[in-house]
mmCIF file of C-alpha atoms in Angstrom:
data_model
loop_
_atom_site.group_PDB
_atom_site.id
_atom_site.type_symbol
_atom_site.label_atom_id
_atom_site.label_comp_id
_atom_site.label_asym_id
_atom_site.label_seq_id
_atom_site.Cartn_x
_atom_site.Cartn_y
_atom_site.Cartn_z
ATOM 1 C CA MET H 1 89.517 88.496 83.240
ATOM 2 C CA ASN H 2 88.536 91.897 84.656
ATOM 3 C CA ASP H 3 89.663 95.085 82.957
ATOM 4 C CA PRO H 4 92.148 96.667 85.417
ATOM 5 C CA THR H 5 91.282 100.184 84.211
ATOM 6 C CA LEU H 6 88.770 101.882 86.490
ATOM 7 C CA SER H 7 85.824 103.313 84.651
ATOM 8 C CA THR H 8 82.307 104.201 85.661
ATOM 9 C CA GLU H 9 81.181 102.212 82.631
ATOM 10 C CA HIS H 10 82.814 98.951 83.761
ATOM 11 C CA ASP H 11 83.203 98.773 87.532
ATOM 12 C CA PHE H 12 79.621 98.900 88.826
ATOM 13 C CA SER H 13 77.228 96.008 89.168
ATOM 14 C CA GLY H 14 74.619 95.181 91.736
ATOM 15 C CA SER H 15 73.081 96.985 94.658
ATOM 16 C CA ALA H 16 75.719 96.118 97.261
ATOM 17 C CA PHE H 17 79.062 97.796 97.895
ATOM 18 C CA LYS H 18 81.821 95.955 96.065
ATOM 19 C CA PRO H 19 85.364 96.924 97.096
ATOM 20 C CA LEU H 20 87.703 97.539 94.163
ATOM 21 C CA TYR H 21 90.686 98.268 96.401
ATOM 22 C CA VAL H 22 91.271 97.943 100.145
ATOM 23 C CA THR H 23 94.124 99.396 102.177
ATOM 24 C CA ARG H 24 95.015 99.387 105.838
ATOM 25 C CA VAL H 25 97.085 101.958 107.744
ATOM 26 C CA ALA H 26 97.953 101.806 111.438
ATOM 27 C CA VAL H 27 99.146 104.703 113.587
ATOM 28 C CA SER H 28 101.060 103.891 116.757
ATOM 29 C CA GLY H 29 103.403 105.510 119.250
ATOM 30 C CA GLY H 30 103.886 109.202 119.771
ATOM 31 C CA SER H 31 102.324 111.521 122.273
ATOM 32 C CA SER H 32 98.974 113.244 122.377
ATOM 33 C CA ALA H 33 98.063 116.883 122.947
ATOM 34 C CA HIS H 34 94.882 118.769 122.108
ATOM 35 C CA GLY H 35 93.349 115.356 121.366
ATOM 36 C CA ARG H 36 95.876 114.940 118.537
ATOM 37 C CA ALA H 37 98.139 111.934 118.278
ATOM 38 C CA THR H 38 101.597 111.970 116.815
ATOM 39 C CA GLY H 39 103.423 108.775 115.978
ATOM 40 C CA ARG H 40 104.211 106.564 113.051
ATOM 41 C CA ALA H 41 101.735 105.794 110.256
ATOM 42 C CA ARG H 42 102.427 102.586 108.352
ATOM 43 C CA SER H 43 100.420 100.926 105.610
ATOM 44 C CA ALA H 44 100.110 97.151 105.586
ATOM 45 C CA ASP H 45 101.998 96.968 102.272
ATOM 46 C CA GLY H 46 104.800 99.289 103.474
ATOM 47 C CA ALA H 47 104.216 101.876 100.738
ATOM 48 C CA LEU H 48 103.374 104.491 103.393
ATOM 49 C CA ASP H 49 105.676 104.799 106.373
ATOM 50 C CA LEU H 50 106.002 108.208 107.976
ATOM 51 C CA GLU H 51 106.138 110.087 111.239
ATOM 52 C CA LEU H 52 103.075 112.204 111.982
ATOM 53 C CA ARG H 53 103.637 115.554 113.633
ATOM 54 C CA MET H 54 101.449 118.169 115.144
ATOM 55 C CA PRO H 55 101.365 121.501 113.302
ATOM 56 C CA GLU H 56 103.111 124.430 114.940
ATOM 57 C CA GLU H 57 99.729 126.165 115.396
ATOM 58 C CA LEU H 58 98.730 123.348 117.753
ATOM 59 C CA GLY H 59 102.018 123.280 119.658
ATOM 60 C CA GLY H 60 103.954 120.968 117.346
ATOM 61 C CA ASP H 61 107.351 121.224 115.719
ATOM 62 C CA THR H 62 106.165 121.040 112.056
ATOM 63 C CA THR H 63 108.886 118.528 111.127
ATOM 64 C CA GLY H 64 106.504 116.048 109.569
ATOM 65 C CA PRO H 65 103.136 115.670 107.901
ATOM 66 C CA ASN H 66 99.898 115.768 109.855
ATOM 67 C CA PRO H 67 96.505 114.105 109.298
ATOM 68 C CA GLU H 68 94.984 117.213 107.674
ATOM 69 C CA GLN H 69 97.768 117.309 105.081
ATOM 70 C CA LEU H 70 97.260 113.617 104.330
ATOM 71 C CA PHE H 71 93.504 114.111 103.959
ATOM 72 C CA ALA H 72 94.038 117.161 101.714
ATOM 73 C CA ALA H 73 96.459 115.176 99.542
ATOM 74 C CA GLY H 74 94.037 112.263 99.246
ATOM 75 C CA TYR H 75 91.087 114.520 98.434
ATOM 76 C CA ALA H 76 93.073 116.517 95.854
ATOM 77 C CA ALA H 77 94.426 113.365 94.191
ATOM 78 C CA CYS H 78 91.028 111.688 94.068
ATOM 79 C CA PHE H 79 89.234 114.736 92.671
ATOM 80 C CA HIS H 80 92.051 115.279 90.170
ATOM 81 C CA GLY H 81 91.646 111.683 88.993
ATOM 82 C CA ALA H 82 87.871 111.981 88.622
ATOM 83 C CA LEU H 83 88.131 115.259 86.717
ATOM 84 C CA SER H 84 90.913 113.890 84.497
ATOM 85 C CA LEU H 85 88.771 110.868 83.601
ATOM 86 C CA LEU H 86 85.891 113.148 82.637
ATOM 87 C CA ALA H 87 88.182 115.488 80.699
ATOM 88 C CA ARG H 88 89.507 112.594 78.586
ATOM 89 C CA ARG H 89 85.941 111.447 77.940
ATOM 90 C CA HIS H 90 85.169 114.910 76.574
ATOM 91 C CA LEU H 91 88.371 114.915 74.491
ATOM 92 C CA LEU H 92 89.992 117.565 76.697
ATOM 93 C CA ASP H 93 93.606 117.448 77.881
ATOM 94 C CA PRO H 94 93.726 116.953 81.670
ATOM 95 C CA GLY H 95 97.481 117.632 81.780
ATOM 96 C CA SER H 96 97.136 121.218 82.984
ATOM 97 C CA ILE H 97 94.575 120.548 85.739
ATOM 98 C CA THR H 98 95.662 121.478 89.260
ATOM 99 C CA VAL H 99 93.468 120.679 92.256
ATOM 100 C CA GLU H 100 94.276 122.439 95.515
ATOM 101 C CA VAL H 101 92.532 121.423 98.720
ATOM 102 C CA THR H 102 92.675 123.488 101.888
ATOM 103 C CA VAL H 103 91.718 121.662 105.067
ATOM 104 C CA ALA H 104 90.980 123.550 108.292
ATOM 105 C CA PHE H 105 90.915 121.862 111.700
ATOM 106 C CA GLY H 106 88.968 123.636 114.431
ATOM 107 C CA ARG H 107 86.345 123.514 117.130
ATOM 108 C CA ASP H 108 82.862 122.314 116.272
ATOM 109 C CA PRO H 109 80.473 124.952 117.630
ATOM 110 C CA ALA H 110 77.686 122.359 117.862
ATOM 111 C CA ASP H 111 79.369 120.179 120.472
ATOM 112 C CA GLY H 112 82.751 121.707 121.420
ATOM 113 C CA GLY H 113 84.612 118.825 119.796
ATOM 114 C CA TYR H 114 86.598 119.099 116.596
ATOM 115 C CA GLN H 115 85.597 119.580 112.991
ATOM 116 C CA LEU H 116 87.251 119.644 109.588
ATOM 117 C CA ARG H 117 86.372 121.982 106.760
ATOM 118 C CA ALA H 118 87.630 121.566 103.231
ATOM 119 C CA ASP H 119 87.808 123.982 100.318
ATOM 120 C CA LEU H 120 88.737 122.817 96.846
ATOM 121 C CA VAL H 121 89.977 125.056 94.013
ATOM 122 C CA VAL H 122 90.533 123.761 90.485
ATOM 123 C CA THR H 123 92.811 125.552 88.043
ATOM 124 C CA TRP H 124 92.404 124.436 84.431
ATOM 125 C CA PRO H 125 94.244 126.741 82.024
ATOM 126 C CA GLY H 126 92.966 126.795 78.462
ATOM 127 C CA VAL H 127 89.491 125.457 79.272
ATOM 128 C CA GLU H 128 86.533 127.828 79.233
ATOM 129 C CA ARG H 129 84.484 128.196 82.419
ATOM 130 C CA ASP H 130 81.321 127.098 80.569
ATOM 131 C CA THR H 131 83.067 123.863 79.598
ATOM 132 C CA ALA H 132 84.738 123.204 82.961
ATOM 133 C CA THR H 133 81.791 123.952 85.263
ATOM 134 C CA PRO H 134 79.589 120.965 84.312
ATOM 135 C CA LEU H 135 82.633 118.667 84.445
ATOM 136 C CA LEU H 136 83.402 119.910 87.969
ATOM 137 C CA ALA H 137 79.829 119.044 88.967
ATOM 138 C CA GLN H 138 80.190 115.566 87.451
ATOM 139 C CA ALA H 139 83.572 115.072 89.178
ATOM 140 C CA THR H 140 81.960 116.087 92.484
ATOM 141 C CA ALA H 141 79.417 113.298 92.020
ATOM 142 C CA LEU H 142 82.082 110.795 90.900
ATOM 143 C CA CYS H 143 84.846 111.446 93.474
ATOM 144 C CA PRO H 144 84.338 109.434 96.685
ATOM 145 C CA TYR H 145 86.191 112.054 98.750
ATOM 146 C CA ALA H 146 83.768 114.736 97.542
ATOM 147 C CA LYS H 147 80.868 112.394 98.311
ATOM 148 C CA MET H 148 82.295 111.743 101.776
ATOM 149 C CA THR H 149 82.549 115.464 102.539
ATOM 150 C CA ARG H 150 78.902 115.912 101.496
ATOM 151 C CA GLN H 151 77.257 112.943 103.161
ATOM 152 C CA GLY H 152 79.767 111.052 105.286
ATOM 153 C CA ILE H 153 80.759 107.404 104.810
ATOM 154 C CA PRO H 154 79.699 104.152 106.400
ATOM 155 C CA ALA H 155 82.187 103.439 109.171
ATOM 156 C CA THR H 156 82.533 101.024 112.044
ATOM 157 C CA ILE H 157 84.598 101.509 115.206
ATOM 158 C CA ASN H 158 85.456 98.421 117.211
ATOM 159 C CA LEU H 159 87.814 97.515 120.021
ATOM 160 C CA ALA H 160 90.201 94.715 119.031
ATOM 161 C CA PRO H 161 89.702 91.496 120.980
ATOM 162 C CA GLY H 162 91.821 91.326 124.127
ATOM 163 C CA PRO H 163 94.116 88.532 125.216
#
């Protein structure tokens, strides 16, 4: 039986990608402005079910979350988890760690399309900078969101088969 606890010591084998968890979310309905869809986001398991809204800065009503907020939450949670794992390995208490991610949506000067930028700030009271800095570097290598922001991710885009 596999150990259900994720660990870099136990969950890697082989040279091919091996999914440890897969999720599916669909967004449907809503209107579109500035190339931005609103609508309902639902996960296949029903754990996520929310209305997406456009931020006020883009002409929206700000009554619901938007994709940048969801990305920031995912990035912050993932990095927090990676850093917490490393902290425990070094016998440090991860309980006071806060990870704040700021995501900016704007025009890409290279092609006139859109681009995201992300800034991450870690607050770790009681831990010296000399101790935290190498762990932040290790967490950056461990966290798949941090890896994705550095080098992208393999992705496919396909049109579903028609009737």
